[in-house]
mmCIF file of C-alpha atoms in Angstrom:
data_model
loop_
_atom_site.group_PDB
_atom_site.id
_atom_site.type_symbol
_atom_site.label_atom_id
_atom_site.label_comp_id
_atom_site.label_asym_id
_atom_site.label_seq_id
_atom_site.Cartn_x
_atom_site.Cartn_y
_atom_site.Cartn_z
ATOM 1 C CA MET A 15 53.824 25.172 -1.484
ATOM 2 C CA PRO A 16 51.235 25.840 1.348
ATOM 3 C CA ARG A 17 50.087 29.578 1.844
ATOM 4 C CA PRO A 18 50.548 31.054 4.745
ATOM 5 C CA LEU A 19 47.887 31.359 7.574
ATOM 6 C CA ASN A 20 47.029 33.607 10.364
ATOM 7 C CA LYS A 21 48.585 36.851 8.657
ATOM 8 C CA LEU A 22 45.869 39.248 9.932
ATOM 9 C CA SER A 23 45.486 39.975 14.130
ATOM 10 C CA ALA A 24 42.175 41.397 15.494
ATOM 11 C CA GLN A 25 43.892 44.831 15.963
ATOM 12 C CA THR A 26 44.640 45.072 12.190
ATOM 13 C CA VAL A 27 41.629 44.111 11.234
ATOM 14 C CA LYS A 28 40.042 46.708 12.996
ATOM 15 C CA ALA A 29 42.223 48.927 11.826
ATOM 16 C CA ALA A 30 42.042 48.044 8.272
ATOM 17 C CA LYS A 31 40.991 50.341 5.552
ATOM 18 C CA ALA A 32 38.086 49.826 3.108
ATOM 19 C CA GLY A 33 39.386 46.950 0.707
ATOM 20 C CA LYS A 34 40.102 43.102 0.336
ATOM 21 C CA HIS A 35 42.718 41.795 3.182
ATOM 22 C CA SER A 36 43.934 38.222 3.243
ATOM 23 C CA ASP A 37 44.578 36.105 6.316
ATOM 24 C CA GLY A 38 45.872 33.295 4.139
ATOM 25 C CA GLY A 39 44.574 29.822 3.244
ATOM 26 C CA GLY A 40 41.907 31.509 1.181
ATOM 27 C CA LEU A 41 40.415 33.658 3.938
ATOM 28 C CA TRP A 42 39.817 36.957 3.270
ATOM 29 C CA ILE A 43 37.965 39.884 4.932
ATOM 30 C CA PHE A 44 36.195 42.511 2.753
ATOM 31 C CA LYS A 45 36.294 46.006 4.723
ATOM 32 C CA ASN A 46 33.370 48.604 4.091
ATOM 33 C CA ASP A 47 34.037 52.188 4.656
ATOM 34 C CA ASP A 48 31.875 52.152 7.705
ATOM 35 C CA ASN A 49 34.306 49.726 9.233
ATOM 36 C CA GLY A 50 32.061 46.859 8.709
ATOM 37 C CA GLY A 51 32.431 43.922 6.589
ATOM 38 C CA LYS A 52 32.219 40.359 5.554
ATOM 39 C CA TRP A 53 34.482 37.279 5.709
ATOM 40 C CA VAL A 54 34.789 35.325 2.676
ATOM 41 C CA LEU A 55 36.493 31.866 2.011
ATOM 42 C CA ARG A 56 37.911 30.875 -1.250
ATOM 43 C CA VAL A 57 38.827 27.553 -2.042
ATOM 44 C CA HIS A 58 39.320 25.164 -4.969
ATOM 45 C CA VAL A 59 36.863 22.134 -5.491
ATOM 46 C CA HIS A 60 37.137 19.784 -8.721
ATOM 47 C CA GLY A 61 39.440 22.498 -10.553
ATOM 48 C CA ARG A 62 36.848 25.326 -9.677
ATOM 49 C CA ARG A 63 37.085 28.290 -7.561
ATOM 50 C CA ARG A 64 34.263 28.299 -4.708
ATOM 51 C CA GLU A 65 33.885 31.545 -2.881
ATOM 52 C CA MET A 66 31.581 31.553 0.259
ATOM 53 C CA GLY A 67 30.481 33.906 2.829
ATOM 54 C CA LEU A 68 31.254 33.025 6.497
ATOM 55 C CA GLY A 69 29.430 35.959 8.173
ATOM 56 C CA GLY A 70 29.447 39.740 8.595
ATOM 57 C CA TYR A 71 32.189 41.619 10.507
ATOM 58 C CA PRO A 72 32.387 42.374 13.511
ATOM 59 C CA ALA A 73 29.740 40.044 14.453
ATOM 60 C CA VAL A 74 31.995 37.355 13.498
ATOM 61 C CA SER A 75 35.156 37.501 14.859
ATOM 62 C CA LEU A 76 38.796 36.627 13.471
ATOM 63 C CA LYS A 77 38.611 33.895 15.559
ATOM 64 C CA GLU A 78 35.589 32.592 14.400
ATOM 65 C CA ALA A 79 35.884 33.380 10.771
ATOM 66 C CA ARG A 80 39.586 31.114 11.056
ATOM 67 C CA ILE A 81 37.502 28.298 12.704
ATOM 68 C CA GLU A 82 34.647 28.114 10.107
ATOM 69 C CA ALA A 83 37.292 28.750 7.270
ATOM 70 C CA GLU A 84 39.284 25.641 8.714
ATOM 71 C CA LYS A 85 36.376 23.703 8.638
ATOM 72 C CA TRP A 86 35.069 24.085 5.227
ATOM 73 C CA ARG A 87 38.430 23.851 3.800
ATOM 74 C CA GLY A 88 38.908 20.367 5.411
ATOM 75 C CA MET A 89 35.472 19.593 3.325
ATOM 76 C CA ALA A 90 37.196 21.047 0.153
ATOM 77 C CA ARG A 91 40.307 19.229 0.766
ATOM 78 C CA LYS A 92 38.041 15.765 0.613
ATOM 79 C CA GLY A 93 36.652 16.743 -2.668
ATOM 80 C CA GLN A 94 33.296 17.872 -1.467
ATOM 81 C CA ASP A 95 32.079 21.468 -2.566
ATOM 82 C CA PRO A 96 31.640 23.397 0.607
ATOM 83 C CA ILE A 97 28.899 25.532 -0.774
ATOM 84 C CA LYS A 98 26.573 22.592 -1.703
ATOM 85 C CA LEU A 99 27.169 20.981 1.560
ATOM 86 C CA ARG A 100 26.114 24.103 3.528
ATOM 87 C CA GLN A 101 23.076 24.546 1.021
ATOM 88 C CA LYS A 102 22.203 20.862 1.845
ATOM 89 C CA LYS A 103 22.348 21.386 5.612
ATOM 90 C CA ALA A 104 20.414 24.511 5.523
ATOM 91 C CA ARG A 105 17.633 22.495 3.686
ATOM 92 C CA ASP A 106 18.082 19.425 5.827
ATOM 93 C CA ALA A 107 17.468 21.988 8.968
ATOM 94 C CA ALA A 108 14.423 23.949 7.652
ATOM 95 C CA ARG A 109 12.887 20.300 6.747
ATOM 96 C CA ASN A 110 13.331 19.213 10.365
ATOM 97 C CA LEU A 111 11.854 22.196 11.581
ATOM 98 C CA HIS A 112 8.183 21.000 10.405
ATOM 99 C CA LEU A 113 5.975 21.447 13.395
ATOM 100 C CA LEU A 114 3.748 18.804 14.561
ATOM 101 C CA ASN A 115 0.952 21.060 13.917
ATOM 102 C CA ASP A 116 1.416 21.421 10.087
ATOM 103 C CA VAL A 117 2.227 17.593 9.777
ATOM 104 C CA ALA A 118 -0.876 16.251 11.485
ATOM 105 C CA LEU A 119 -2.767 18.612 9.748
ATOM 106 C CA ASP A 120 -1.216 17.423 6.301
ATOM 107 C CA ALA A 121 -1.729 13.746 7.389
ATOM 108 C CA TYR A 122 -5.271 14.218 8.261
ATOM 109 C CA GLU A 123 -5.856 16.219 4.955
ATOM 110 C CA SER A 124 -3.940 13.192 2.856
ATOM 111 C CA ARG A 125 -6.498 10.680 4.700
ATOM 112 C CA LYS A 126 -9.694 12.381 4.060
ATOM 113 C CA ALA A 127 -10.715 10.424 1.250
ATOM 114 C CA GLU A 128 -10.639 7.004 3.263
ATOM 115 C CA LEU A 129 -12.432 8.311 6.321
ATOM 116 C CA LYS A 130 -16.191 8.385 6.658
ATOM 117 C CA GLY A 131 -18.020 11.394 5.115
ATOM 118 C CA ASP A 132 -14.388 12.570 3.891
ATOM 119 C CA GLY A 133 -13.379 13.270 7.450
ATOM 120 C CA LYS A 134 -16.074 16.262 7.723
ATOM 121 C CA ALA A 135 -17.102 15.175 11.458
ATOM 122 C CA GLY A 136 -13.515 15.567 12.531
ATOM 123 C CA ARG A 137 -13.381 12.338 14.635
ATOM 124 C CA TRP A 138 -10.164 11.212 13.102
ATOM 125 C CA TYR A 139 -8.500 14.561 14.039
ATOM 126 C CA SER A 140 -9.998 15.493 17.420
ATOM 127 C CA PRO A 141 -8.181 12.986 19.620
ATOM 128 C CA LEU A 142 -5.061 14.710 18.364
ATOM 129 C CA GLU A 143 -6.375 18.201 18.750
ATOM 130 C CA LEU A 144 -7.762 17.822 21.942
ATOM 131 C CA HIS A 145 -5.031 15.782 23.694
ATOM 132 C CA VAL A 146 -1.840 16.003 21.692
ATOM 133 C CA LEU A 147 -1.679 19.216 19.584
ATOM 134 C CA PRO A 148 -1.956 21.674 22.473
ATOM 135 C CA LYS A 149 1.348 20.249 24.086
ATOM 136 C CA LEU A 150 3.394 19.094 21.243
ATOM 137 C CA GLY A 151 1.847 20.970 18.154
ATOM 138 C CA LYS A 152 4.851 23.915 18.113
ATOM 139 C CA VAL A 153 7.625 21.177 18.538
ATOM 140 C CA PRO A 154 9.633 20.165 15.405
ATOM 141 C CA VAL A 155 8.324 16.481 14.810
ATOM 142 C CA SER A 156 12.020 15.636 14.487
ATOM 143 C CA GLU A 157 12.304 16.438 18.121
ATOM 144 C CA ILE A 158 9.551 14.349 19.250
ATOM 145 C CA ASP A 159 10.856 11.398 21.316
ATOM 146 C CA GLN A 160 9.230 9.241 23.596
ATOM 147 C CA ARG A 161 9.476 11.173 27.007
ATOM 148 C CA ASP A 162 7.574 13.930 25.151
ATOM 149 C CA ILE A 163 4.717 11.596 23.960
ATOM 150 C CA ARG A 164 4.687 10.104 27.646
ATOM 151 C CA ASP A 165 4.208 13.306 29.302
ATOM 152 C CA THR A 166 1.419 14.496 26.891
ATOM 153 C CA LEU A 167 -0.771 11.100 27.092
ATOM 154 C CA ALA A 168 0.080 10.303 30.867
ATOM 155 C CA PRO A 169 -2.721 12.426 32.365
ATOM 156 C CA ILE A 170 -5.436 10.212 30.404
ATOM 157 C CA TRP A 171 -3.780 6.992 29.619
ATOM 158 C CA HIS A 172 -5.791 5.155 32.314
ATOM 159 C CA GLU A 173 -8.715 7.525 32.851
ATOM 160 C CA LYS A 174 -9.470 7.838 29.152
ATOM 161 C CA ALA A 175 -8.144 4.695 27.987
ATOM 162 C CA GLU A 176 -9.565 4.348 24.521
ATOM 163 C CA THR A 177 -9.155 8.210 23.849
ATOM 164 C CA ALA A 178 -5.668 7.842 24.542
ATOM 165 C CA ARG A 179 -5.318 4.678 22.365
ATOM 166 C CA LYS A 180 -6.667 6.638 19.627
ATOM 167 C CA ALA A 181 -4.471 9.643 20.274
ATOM 168 C CA MET A 182 -1.445 7.464 20.457
ATOM 169 C CA ASN A 183 -2.491 5.818 16.765
ATOM 170 C CA ARG A 184 -3.038 8.752 15.082
ATOM 171 C CA LEU A 185 0.475 10.413 16.469
ATOM 172 C CA GLY A 186 2.218 7.365 15.192
ATOM 173 C CA ILE A 187 0.470 7.886 11.512
ATOM 174 C CA CYS A 188 1.664 11.440 11.974
ATOM 175 C CA LEU A 189 5.267 10.513 12.528
ATOM 176 C CA ARG A 190 4.915 7.875 9.901
ATOM 177 C CA HIS A 191 3.485 10.652 7.311
ATOM 178 C CA ALA A 192 6.666 12.537 8.014
ATOM 179 C CA ALA A 193 9.150 9.889 7.623
ATOM 180 C CA ALA A 194 7.474 9.913 3.898
ATOM 181 C CA LEU A 195 7.900 13.515 3.765
ATOM 182 C CA GLY A 196 11.580 12.926 4.208
ATOM 183 C CA LEU A 197 11.458 14.450 7.764
ATOM 184 C CA ASP A 198 14.154 12.773 10.394
ATOM 185 C CA VAL A 199 11.973 11.263 13.045
ATOM 186 C CA ASP A 200 11.838 8.489 15.333
ATOM 187 C CA LEU A 201 9.263 6.058 14.202
ATOM 188 C CA GLN A 202 9.653 3.664 17.033
ATOM 189 C CA ALA A 203 8.700 6.730 19.398
ATOM 190 C CA THR A 204 4.941 5.932 20.191
ATOM 191 C CA GLU A 205 5.910 2.115 20.822
ATOM 192 C CA LYS A 206 8.609 3.108 23.247
ATOM 193 C CA ALA A 207 5.997 5.825 24.959
ATOM 194 C CA LYS A 208 3.527 2.801 25.415
ATOM 195 C CA ALA A 209 6.495 0.850 27.232
ATOM 196 C CA LEU A 210 7.015 4.014 29.596
ATOM 197 C CA LEU A 211 3.248 4.560 30.273
ATOM 198 C CA GLY A 212 2.669 0.967 31.295
ATOM 199 C CA GLN A 213 -0.192 -1.179 30.494
ATOM 200 C CA GLN A 214 -3.786 0.471 30.609
ATOM 201 C CA ARG A 215 -5.892 -0.459 33.466
ATOM 202 C CA HIS A 216 -8.933 0.469 31.734
ATOM 203 C CA GLN A 217 -10.612 -2.229 29.561
ATOM 204 C CA THR A 218 -12.978 -1.126 26.769
ATOM 205 C CA GLN A 219 -16.462 -2.105 27.698
ATOM 206 C CA ASN A 220 -18.858 -3.422 25.179
ATOM 207 C CA THR A 221 -22.526 -1.183 24.794
ATOM 208 C CA PRO A 222 -24.713 -2.798 26.948
ATOM 209 C CA ALA A 223 -27.520 -5.062 24.915
ATOM 210 C CA LEU A 224 -30.673 -6.430 25.832
ATOM 211 C CA HIS A 225 -30.559 -10.630 25.393
ATOM 212 C CA TRP A 226 -32.580 -11.287 21.890
ATOM 213 C CA HIS A 227 -34.813 -13.352 24.478
ATOM 214 C CA ASP A 228 -35.915 -10.025 25.884
ATOM 215 C CA VAL A 229 -36.356 -7.958 22.885
ATOM 216 C CA PRO A 230 -39.753 -8.932 22.032
ATOM 217 C CA ALA A 231 -41.011 -7.714 25.151
ATOM 218 C CA PHE A 232 -39.457 -4.214 24.769
ATOM 219 C CA TYR A 233 -40.177 -4.013 21.104
ATOM 220 C CA GLN A 234 -43.941 -4.521 21.970
ATOM 221 C CA SER A 235 -43.831 -1.857 24.965
ATOM 222 C CA LEU A 236 -43.205 0.776 21.853
ATOM 223 C CA HIS A 237 -46.745 1.370 21.501
ATOM 224 C CA GLU A 238 -47.532 4.833 21.795
ATOM 225 C CA GLY A 239 -46.497 5.646 18.612
ATOM 226 C CA THR A 240 -44.283 8.728 19.447
ATOM 227 C CA VAL A 241 -41.455 9.594 16.507
ATOM 228 C CA THR A 242 -38.599 8.111 19.348
ATOM 229 C CA GLU A 243 -40.524 4.928 19.677
ATOM 230 C CA LEU A 244 -41.161 4.435 15.909
ATOM 231 C CA ALA A 245 -37.342 5.171 15.432
ATOM 232 C CA LEU A 246 -36.633 2.710 17.903
ATOM 233 C CA ARG A 247 -38.705 0.011 16.265
ATOM 234 C CA LEU A 248 -37.187 0.617 13.159
ATOM 235 C CA LEU A 249 -33.650 0.610 14.491
ATOM 236 C CA ILE A 250 -34.453 -2.863 15.901
ATOM 237 C CA LEU A 251 -35.935 -4.166 12.855
ATOM 238 C CA THR A 252 -33.099 -3.254 10.461
ATOM 239 C CA ALA A 253 -30.431 -3.596 12.836
ATOM 240 C CA LEU A 254 -28.553 -0.583 11.680
ATOM 241 C CA ARG A 255 -26.854 2.096 13.557
ATOM 242 C CA SER A 256 -28.730 4.888 14.620
ATOM 243 C CA LYS A 257 -27.489 7.356 12.173
ATOM 244 C CA PRO A 258 -29.018 6.310 8.975
ATOM 245 C CA VAL A 259 -31.983 5.571 10.813
ATOM 246 C CA ARG A 260 -32.204 9.132 12.184
ATOM 247 C CA PHE A 261 -31.612 10.397 8.490
ATOM 248 C CA LEU A 262 -33.967 8.278 6.845
ATOM 249 C CA HIS A 263 -35.351 10.369 3.940
ATOM 250 C CA LEU A 264 -38.462 8.780 2.109
ATOM 251 C CA ASP A 265 -36.690 9.266 -1.376
ATOM 252 C CA GLN A 266 -34.143 6.480 -0.319
ATOM 253 C CA ILE A 267 -37.227 3.966 -0.088
ATOM 254 C CA GLU A 268 -38.469 2.131 -2.984
ATOM 255 C CA GLY A 269 -40.872 -0.710 -2.553
ATOM 256 C CA ASP A 270 -39.661 -2.881 0.143
ATOM 257 C CA THR A 271 -36.127 -1.868 0.048
ATOM 258 C CA TRP A 272 -34.305 1.056 1.638
ATOM 259 C CA THR A 273 -31.041 2.393 0.096
ATOM 260 C CA VAL A 274 -28.778 3.798 2.681
ATOM 261 C CA PRO A 275 -26.023 6.420 1.287
ATOM 262 C CA ALA A 276 -22.674 5.436 1.681
ATOM 263 C CA GLU A 277 -21.732 8.363 4.061
ATOM 264 C CA PHE A 278 -24.156 7.015 6.572
ATOM 265 C CA MET A 279 -22.684 3.809 6.860
ATOM 266 C CA LYS A 280 -20.045 3.007 9.378
ATOM 267 C CA GLY A 281 -17.729 -0.056 9.300
ATOM 268 C CA ARG A 282 -17.903 -0.473 5.578
ATOM 269 C CA LYS A 283 -14.259 0.541 5.125
ATOM 270 C CA GLY A 284 -12.877 -0.290 1.513
ATOM 271 C CA THR A 285 -16.336 0.297 -0.299
ATOM 272 C CA THR A 286 -17.890 3.571 -1.239
ATOM 273 C CA THR A 287 -21.122 2.092 -2.578
ATOM 274 C CA ASP A 288 -24.873 2.604 -1.039
ATOM 275 C CA PHE A 289 -26.212 -0.048 1.046
ATOM 276 C CA ARG A 290 -29.282 -1.922 0.768
ATOM 277 C CA VAL A 291 -31.593 -2.600 3.362
ATOM 278 C CA PRO A 292 -34.410 -5.246 2.689
ATOM 279 C CA LEU A 293 -37.620 -4.118 4.559
ATOM 280 C CA SER A 294 -39.820 -6.526 6.181
ATOM 281 C CA THR A 295 -43.513 -6.015 6.426
ATOM 282 C CA GLU A 296 -43.161 -4.935 9.948
ATOM 283 C CA ALA A 297 -40.350 -2.293 8.822
ATOM 284 C CA GLN A 298 -42.744 -1.289 6.119
ATOM 285 C CA ALA A 299 -45.503 -0.642 8.598
ATOM 286 C CA VAL A 300 -43.712 1.159 10.968
ATOM 287 C CA ILE A 301 -42.440 3.532 8.125
ATOM 288 C CA GLU A 302 -45.979 4.014 7.162
ATOM 289 C CA GLN A 303 -46.957 4.820 10.819
ATOM 290 C CA ALA A 304 -44.063 7.369 11.079
ATOM 291 C CA LYS A 305 -44.942 9.219 7.621
ATOM 292 C CA PRO A 306 -47.323 11.786 9.543
ATOM 293 C CA PHE A 307 -44.254 13.119 11.379
ATOM 294 C CA ALA A 308 -42.314 13.258 8.579
ATOM 295 C CA ARG A 309 -40.479 16.964 7.586
ATOM 296 C CA ASP A 310 -38.724 17.988 4.643
ATOM 297 C CA GLY A 311 -38.710 14.205 3.647
ATOM 298 C CA LEU A 312 -37.056 13.334 6.817
ATOM 299 C CA LEU A 313 -38.886 10.602 8.697
ATOM 300 C CA PHE A 314 -37.706 11.148 12.010
ATOM 301 C CA PRO A 315 -37.356 14.932 12.415
ATOM 302 C CA GLY A 316 -36.236 16.511 15.722
ATOM 303 C CA LEU A 317 -38.587 18.811 17.531
ATOM 304 C CA LYS A 318 -37.605 21.970 16.047
ATOM 305 C CA ARG A 319 -35.377 21.287 13.155
ATOM 306 C CA GLY A 320 -32.793 18.493 11.893
ATOM 307 C CA VAL A 321 -33.675 15.061 12.971
ATOM 308 C CA ILE A 322 -33.881 13.380 16.482
ATOM 309 C CA SER A 323 -30.454 12.823 18.166
ATOM 310 C CA ASP A 324 -28.929 9.745 19.035
ATOM 311 C CA ALA A 325 -29.301 10.844 22.582
ATOM 312 C CA THR A 326 -33.268 11.146 22.563
ATOM 313 C CA MET A 327 -33.187 7.478 21.913
ATOM 314 C CA SER A 328 -30.788 6.575 24.936
ATOM 315 C CA ARG A 329 -32.849 8.924 27.168
ATOM 316 C CA TYR A 330 -35.649 7.008 26.242
ATOM 317 C CA MET A 331 -34.041 3.776 27.349
ATOM 318 C CA ASP A 332 -32.687 5.746 30.368
ATOM 319 C CA ARG A 333 -36.520 7.031 31.645
ATOM 320 C CA ARG A 334 -37.444 3.149 31.157
ATOM 321 C CA GLU A 335 -34.347 2.708 33.825
ATOM 322 C CA MET A 336 -32.616 0.441 31.296
ATOM 323 C CA LYS A 337 -28.593 0.370 31.396
ATOM 324 C CA GLU A 338 -28.885 -1.093 27.588
ATOM 325 C CA ARG A 339 -28.276 1.559 24.965
ATOM 326 C CA PRO A 340 -30.130 1.720 21.299
ATOM 327 C CA HIS A 341 -26.932 0.243 19.553
ATOM 328 C CA GLY A 342 -26.922 -2.837 21.603
ATOM 329 C CA PHE A 343 -30.140 -4.018 19.642
ATOM 330 C CA ARG A 344 -27.191 -4.935 16.773
ATOM 331 C CA SER A 345 -25.652 -7.275 19.126
ATOM 332 C CA SER A 346 -29.129 -8.592 20.115
ATOM 333 C CA PHE A 347 -29.641 -9.474 16.543
ATOM 334 C CA ARG A 348 -26.573 -10.925 15.816
ATOM 335 C CA ASP A 349 -26.633 -13.291 18.909
ATOM 336 C CA TRP A 350 -30.277 -14.341 17.658
ATOM 337 C CA VAL A 351 -28.645 -14.909 14.245
ATOM 338 C CA ALA A 352 -25.770 -17.261 15.598
ATOM 339 C CA GLU A 353 -28.288 -19.297 18.205
ATOM 340 C CA ALA A 354 -31.503 -19.717 16.476
ATOM 341 C CA THR A 355 -30.512 -19.633 12.799
ATOM 342 C CA ASN A 356 -28.220 -21.434 10.613
ATOM 343 C CA THR A 357 -27.394 -18.230 8.530
ATOM 344 C CA PRO A 358 -23.929 -18.192 6.736
ATOM 345 C CA HIS A 359 -21.557 -15.875 8.407
ATOM 346 C CA GLU A 360 -21.470 -13.525 5.598
ATOM 347 C CA VAL A 361 -25.159 -12.892 5.125
ATOM 348 C CA ALA A 362 -25.167 -12.044 8.816
ATOM 349 C CA GLU A 363 -22.350 -9.625 8.798
ATOM 350 C CA THR A 364 -23.657 -8.331 5.601
ATOM 351 C CA CYS A 365 -26.874 -7.821 7.596
ATOM 352 C CA LEU A 366 -25.149 -5.457 9.972
ATOM 353 C CA GLY A 367 -23.705 -3.477 7.334
ATOM 354 C CA HIS A 368 -19.927 -4.815 7.981
ATOM 355 C CA VAL A 369 -17.874 -5.848 4.900
ATOM 356 C CA ALA A 370 -17.421 -9.168 4.946
ATOM 357 C CA GLY A 371 -14.252 -11.386 3.551
ATOM 358 C CA GLY A 372 -10.917 -10.038 2.228
ATOM 359 C CA LYS A 373 -9.922 -7.652 -0.567
ATOM 360 C CA VAL A 374 -9.464 -10.208 -2.929
ATOM 361 C CA GLU A 375 -12.639 -12.253 -2.101
ATOM 362 C CA ARG A 376 -14.686 -9.198 -2.103
ATOM 363 C CA ALA A 377 -13.241 -8.483 -5.689
ATOM 364 C CA TYR A 378 -14.853 -11.491 -6.896
ATOM 365 C CA ARG A 379 -17.896 -11.542 -4.898
ATOM 366 C CA ARG A 380 -20.164 -8.936 -5.794
ATOM 367 C CA THR A 381 -23.346 -9.844 -4.293
ATOM 368 C CA ASP A 382 -24.767 -7.902 -1.081
ATOM 369 C CA PHE A 383 -26.989 -11.075 -0.203
ATOM 370 C CA LEU A 384 -30.240 -8.937 -0.776
ATOM 371 C CA GLU A 385 -32.915 -11.927 -0.999
ATOM 372 C CA GLN A 386 -30.887 -13.910 1.441
ATOM 373 C CA ARG A 387 -31.204 -11.019 3.863
ATOM 374 C CA ARG A 388 -34.692 -10.211 3.067
ATOM 375 C CA VAL A 389 -35.610 -13.738 4.221
ATOM 376 C CA LEU A 390 -33.682 -13.601 7.346
ATOM 377 C CA MET A 391 -35.016 -9.903 8.458
ATOM 378 C CA GLU A 392 -38.634 -11.119 7.939
ATOM 379 C CA ARG A 393 -37.880 -13.729 10.181
ATOM 380 C CA TRP A 394 -36.127 -11.445 12.813
ATOM 381 C CA ALA A 395 -39.370 -9.332 12.202
ATOM 382 C CA ASN A 396 -41.805 -12.172 13.288
ATOM 383 C CA ALA A 397 -39.717 -13.029 16.323
ATOM 384 C CA VAL A 398 -39.783 -9.483 18.030
ATOM 385 C CA THR A 399 -43.513 -9.012 17.158
ATOM 386 C CA VAL A 400 -44.686 -12.735 18.421
ATOM 387 C CA ALA A 401 -47.172 -12.354 21.009
ATOM 388 C CA CYS A 402 -45.212 -13.083 24.442
ATOM 389 C CA THR A 403 -46.756 -16.131 26.404
ATOM 390 C CA GLU A 404 -45.031 -14.983 29.702
ATOM 391 C CA LYS A 405 -43.660 -12.230 31.107
ATOM 392 C CA VAL A 406 -40.092 -12.047 29.376
ATOM 393 C CA VAL A 407 -38.350 -8.880 31.151
ATOM 394 C CA ALA A 408 -40.324 -6.347 33.501
ATOM 395 C CA PHE A 409 -40.411 -2.835 32.285
#
C-alpha cells in the first residue's frame, strides 16, 4: 500500500518542535532546537534502505524538498541508487570544472619530453600564453565552443596568421588532452572555429635567400675577420641553423668533425642523438681564425657575455642593404645540391640536419652518411671560395 504523501504544511514545519517529522513517501525533516533543521529522504534500493540529505531548512523549503524527493524516488523505482547517482554527478561536475589554464599547463608538461630542449624555451606554450589564455584561461574547458575560439583569435587571424595558426593548433591539442583526461569537451571546436574565421589572407613567407650563384661573391666579401663575419662564413660552409654555430664550443670539435649536441638541433624530431658535422678544409681554417676570439670555450662570444645573437648576423646583412637572412643560406646550399650535384635525397637532407625517411626506414638505416657528406661539404666549400671571374652581385 503506498505511503501517504504531503502530510505536512509550511506552517506545521515552521511550528514543529525539535525532532523527526514525516511528510510521507520517505521524506522527513529533522528539526533542531534553534528552529533550523535538515531534509532527509529514505528510500529502499535492492533491499537496502538508503538515507540521503536534501538540504537544510529553512534554506530549502518544503515545496523544494518535495520536488527533489520525487526526483530521487523516481530513480529508486528504476533500481538506481540515488546516493551513488548524486555522487557521480558531483564527480562529473567537478571534473568538468577544470579550467583551460590547468589543462593547457598539464598538456604542456606532458609534451615537454617531445620538445626541443625539453620545452625550456617555452615556444610551444607561448602562443597559448599570449593569445588564448588571457581570454579563455579561466573558462572551464568543457564550456569552450567555436564561438569562444573565434572571438579570441579573430584579432590576429589575418594580421598574424602564422601565430594564430600555432595558437589554434595548440588549443586543439589541449582539447584532445582534456578528452583523454575524461572531460566532456567538443573535439571539433577548433575546426568549427576555423570555418567561422574563414580562409586566412596572409600567406607565410619563406626566408629570403641568396641565389647559390651569388653566394661566392658574398662569402669572399667577408674578409675583415670580425666575430660576426667568421660566424657567417661557418654558417654558410656548414649549412646549419644559426644556433648551433653561435653556441659552438671548442670541446665539440675533434679533428675534422664537429659534434653538435642534440638540444641545439631543430627539425630532428624522433631522434635524441647528437649530430656529426663534417668540417671542410675551409671550415677548419675559419675555426682557427676564430679561436683568438674564444671566451670560456665559446668560439663566437658576445660583446660582454654569452654568445653573439642571431640578430647580430641579420643586422650585419641589413647594413649591407640585403633583404636576405642568414637562415636563407640553407636554401642556397640545398638549391646548389639539387642543381649542381647528383647527391641522393637522404644525404642532402641529412646535411641540413633533417631526419630523412619514415620511422621504420630509420630503424633499419643507422648511418648518418658522414663520409658522403664530408665529400659534399668539401665541394660546397670549394664552390663558395673559388675566385669570381665576373661580378656576380654588387655589395
